[in-house]
Short mmCIF file of C-alpha atoms in Angstrom, two decimals:
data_model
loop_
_atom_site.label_atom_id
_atom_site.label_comp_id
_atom_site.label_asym_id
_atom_site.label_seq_id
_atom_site.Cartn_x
_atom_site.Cartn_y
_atom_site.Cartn_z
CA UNK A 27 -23.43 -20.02 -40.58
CA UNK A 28 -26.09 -20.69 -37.60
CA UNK A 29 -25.57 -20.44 -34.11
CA UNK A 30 -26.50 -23.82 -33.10
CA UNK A 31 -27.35 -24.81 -29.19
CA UNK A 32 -23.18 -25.73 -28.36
CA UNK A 33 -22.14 -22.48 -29.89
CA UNK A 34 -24.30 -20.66 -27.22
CA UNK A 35 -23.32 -22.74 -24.34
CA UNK A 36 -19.65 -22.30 -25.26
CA UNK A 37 -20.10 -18.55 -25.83
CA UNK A 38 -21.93 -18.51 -22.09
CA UNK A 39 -19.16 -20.39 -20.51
CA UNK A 40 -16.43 -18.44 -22.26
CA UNK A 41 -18.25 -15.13 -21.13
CA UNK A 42 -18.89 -16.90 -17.44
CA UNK A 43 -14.74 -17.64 -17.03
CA UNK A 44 -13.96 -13.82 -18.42
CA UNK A 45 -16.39 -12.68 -15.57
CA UNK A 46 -14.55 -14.61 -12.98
CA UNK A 47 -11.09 -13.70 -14.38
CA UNK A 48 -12.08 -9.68 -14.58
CA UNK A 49 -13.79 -10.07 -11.03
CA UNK A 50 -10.90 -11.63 -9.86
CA UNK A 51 -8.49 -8.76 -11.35
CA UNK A 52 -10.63 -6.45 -9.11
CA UNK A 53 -9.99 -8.51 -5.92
CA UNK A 54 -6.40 -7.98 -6.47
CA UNK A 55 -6.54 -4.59 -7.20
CA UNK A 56 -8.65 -4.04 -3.79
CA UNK A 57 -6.18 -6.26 -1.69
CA UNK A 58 -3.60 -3.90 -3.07
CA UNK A 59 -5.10 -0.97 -1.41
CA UNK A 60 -5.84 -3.22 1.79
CA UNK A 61 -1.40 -4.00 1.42
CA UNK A 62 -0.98 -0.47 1.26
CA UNK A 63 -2.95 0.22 4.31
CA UNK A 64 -0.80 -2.27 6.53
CA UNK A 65 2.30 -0.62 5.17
CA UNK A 66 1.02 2.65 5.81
CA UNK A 67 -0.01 1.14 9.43
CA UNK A 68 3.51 -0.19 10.10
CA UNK A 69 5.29 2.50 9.24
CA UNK A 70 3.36 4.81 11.39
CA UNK A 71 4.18 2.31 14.11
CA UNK A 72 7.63 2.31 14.19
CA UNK A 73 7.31 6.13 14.09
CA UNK A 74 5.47 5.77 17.06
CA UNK A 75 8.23 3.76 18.43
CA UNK A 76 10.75 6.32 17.73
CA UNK A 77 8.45 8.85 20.16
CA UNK A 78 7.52 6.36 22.48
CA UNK A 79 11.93 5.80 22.92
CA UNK A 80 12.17 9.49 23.59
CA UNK A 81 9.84 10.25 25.76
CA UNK A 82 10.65 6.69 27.97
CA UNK A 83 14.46 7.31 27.37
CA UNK A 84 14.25 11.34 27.65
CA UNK A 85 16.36 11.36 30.52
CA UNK A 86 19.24 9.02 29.31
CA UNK A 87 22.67 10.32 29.19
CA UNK A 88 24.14 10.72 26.54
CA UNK A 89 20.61 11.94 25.07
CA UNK A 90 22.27 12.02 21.34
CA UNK A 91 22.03 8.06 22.00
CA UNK A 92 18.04 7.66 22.70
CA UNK A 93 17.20 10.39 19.35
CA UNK A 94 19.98 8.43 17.48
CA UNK A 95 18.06 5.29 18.21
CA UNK A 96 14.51 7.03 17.63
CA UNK A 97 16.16 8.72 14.35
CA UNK A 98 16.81 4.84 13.26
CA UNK A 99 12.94 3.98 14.07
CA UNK A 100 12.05 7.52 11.65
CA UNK A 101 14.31 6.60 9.13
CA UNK A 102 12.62 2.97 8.85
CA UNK A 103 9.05 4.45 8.92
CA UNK A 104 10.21 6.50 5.95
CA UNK A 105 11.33 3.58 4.17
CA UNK A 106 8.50 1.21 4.96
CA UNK A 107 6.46 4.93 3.36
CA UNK A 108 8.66 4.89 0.31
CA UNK A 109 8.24 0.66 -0.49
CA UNK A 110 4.61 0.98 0.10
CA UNK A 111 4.21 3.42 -2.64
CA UNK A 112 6.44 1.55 -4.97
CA UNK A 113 4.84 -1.78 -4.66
CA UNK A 114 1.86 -0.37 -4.96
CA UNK A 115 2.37 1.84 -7.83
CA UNK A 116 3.85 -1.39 -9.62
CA UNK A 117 0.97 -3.79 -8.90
CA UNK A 118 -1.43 -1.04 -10.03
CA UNK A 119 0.56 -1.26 -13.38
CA UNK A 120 0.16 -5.06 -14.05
CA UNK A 121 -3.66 -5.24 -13.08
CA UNK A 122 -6.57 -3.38 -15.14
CA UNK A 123 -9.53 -2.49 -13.05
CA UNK A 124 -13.17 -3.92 -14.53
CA UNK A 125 -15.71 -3.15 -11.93
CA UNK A 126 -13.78 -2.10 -8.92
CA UNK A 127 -12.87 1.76 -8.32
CA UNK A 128 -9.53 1.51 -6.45
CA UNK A 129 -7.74 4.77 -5.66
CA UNK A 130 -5.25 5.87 -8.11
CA UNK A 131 -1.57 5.44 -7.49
CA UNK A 132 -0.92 9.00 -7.40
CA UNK A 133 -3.14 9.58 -4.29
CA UNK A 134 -1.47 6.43 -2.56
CA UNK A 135 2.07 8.03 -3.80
CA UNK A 136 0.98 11.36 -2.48
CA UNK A 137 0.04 9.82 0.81
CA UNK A 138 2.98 8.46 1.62
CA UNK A 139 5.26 11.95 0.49
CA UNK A 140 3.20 13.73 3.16
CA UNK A 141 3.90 10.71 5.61
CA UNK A 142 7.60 10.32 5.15
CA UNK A 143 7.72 14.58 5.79
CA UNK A 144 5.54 14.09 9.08
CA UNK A 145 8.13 11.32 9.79
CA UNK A 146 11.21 13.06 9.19
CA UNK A 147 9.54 16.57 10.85
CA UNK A 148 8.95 14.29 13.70
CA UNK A 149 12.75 13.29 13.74
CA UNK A 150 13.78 17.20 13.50
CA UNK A 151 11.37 17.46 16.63
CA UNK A 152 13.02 15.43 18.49
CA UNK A 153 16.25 16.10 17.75
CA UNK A 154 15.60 19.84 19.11
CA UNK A 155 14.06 19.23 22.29
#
């Protein structure tokens, strides 16, 4: 059978909406690595709150209460570390990259191991001085 003038413009259109749908997909895939980035921001935050507390609060008696409440700020950072590389690991699984080269989810997991030790190193830190 011939490919007659509607077949083509079909077939174009068809391959036009795949386009958008795959370059979409990539989108996604890169605001996943942008998501991961805030996490990664955040969680570095509130370790920087837990230093901030101890050295603004170094002085407080009882000083177990100012690195108990630092240890709380450490202990979120390393759960905001932990989430990040979960969600991310799990959105990486339901999209499939076209164009875009996003960094793998092992590097991104890897990331935020070495994060959550610096955070919980920082904690033993503090606890000691």
């Amino acid at each position: 059978m011939d490919e007659t003038e509607g077949d083509r413009e079909i077939d174009r259109k068809t391959r036009w909406a795949e386009d958008r749908t795959d370059w979409a997909e990539d989108r996604t895939l890169l605001a996943n690595e942008r998501t991961f980035a805030g996490w990664m921001r955040t969680g570095m935050a509130a370790l920087a709150v837990a230093i901030g507390l101890k050295a603004v609060f170094g002085d407080f008696s009882p000083t177990w209460m100012a690195k108990a409440v630092a240890t709380i700020f450490i202990v979120i950072a390393v759960l905001i570390f932990a989430a990040a590389a979960c969600e991310t690991r799990r959105a990486q699984r339901r999209i499939s990259s076209h164009v875009a080269e996003a960094q793998g989810a092992r590097r991104m997991l890897i990331l935020a191991v070495l994060l959550s030790l610096g955070a919980i190193a920082t904690g033993a830190i503090l606890w000691l001085l």
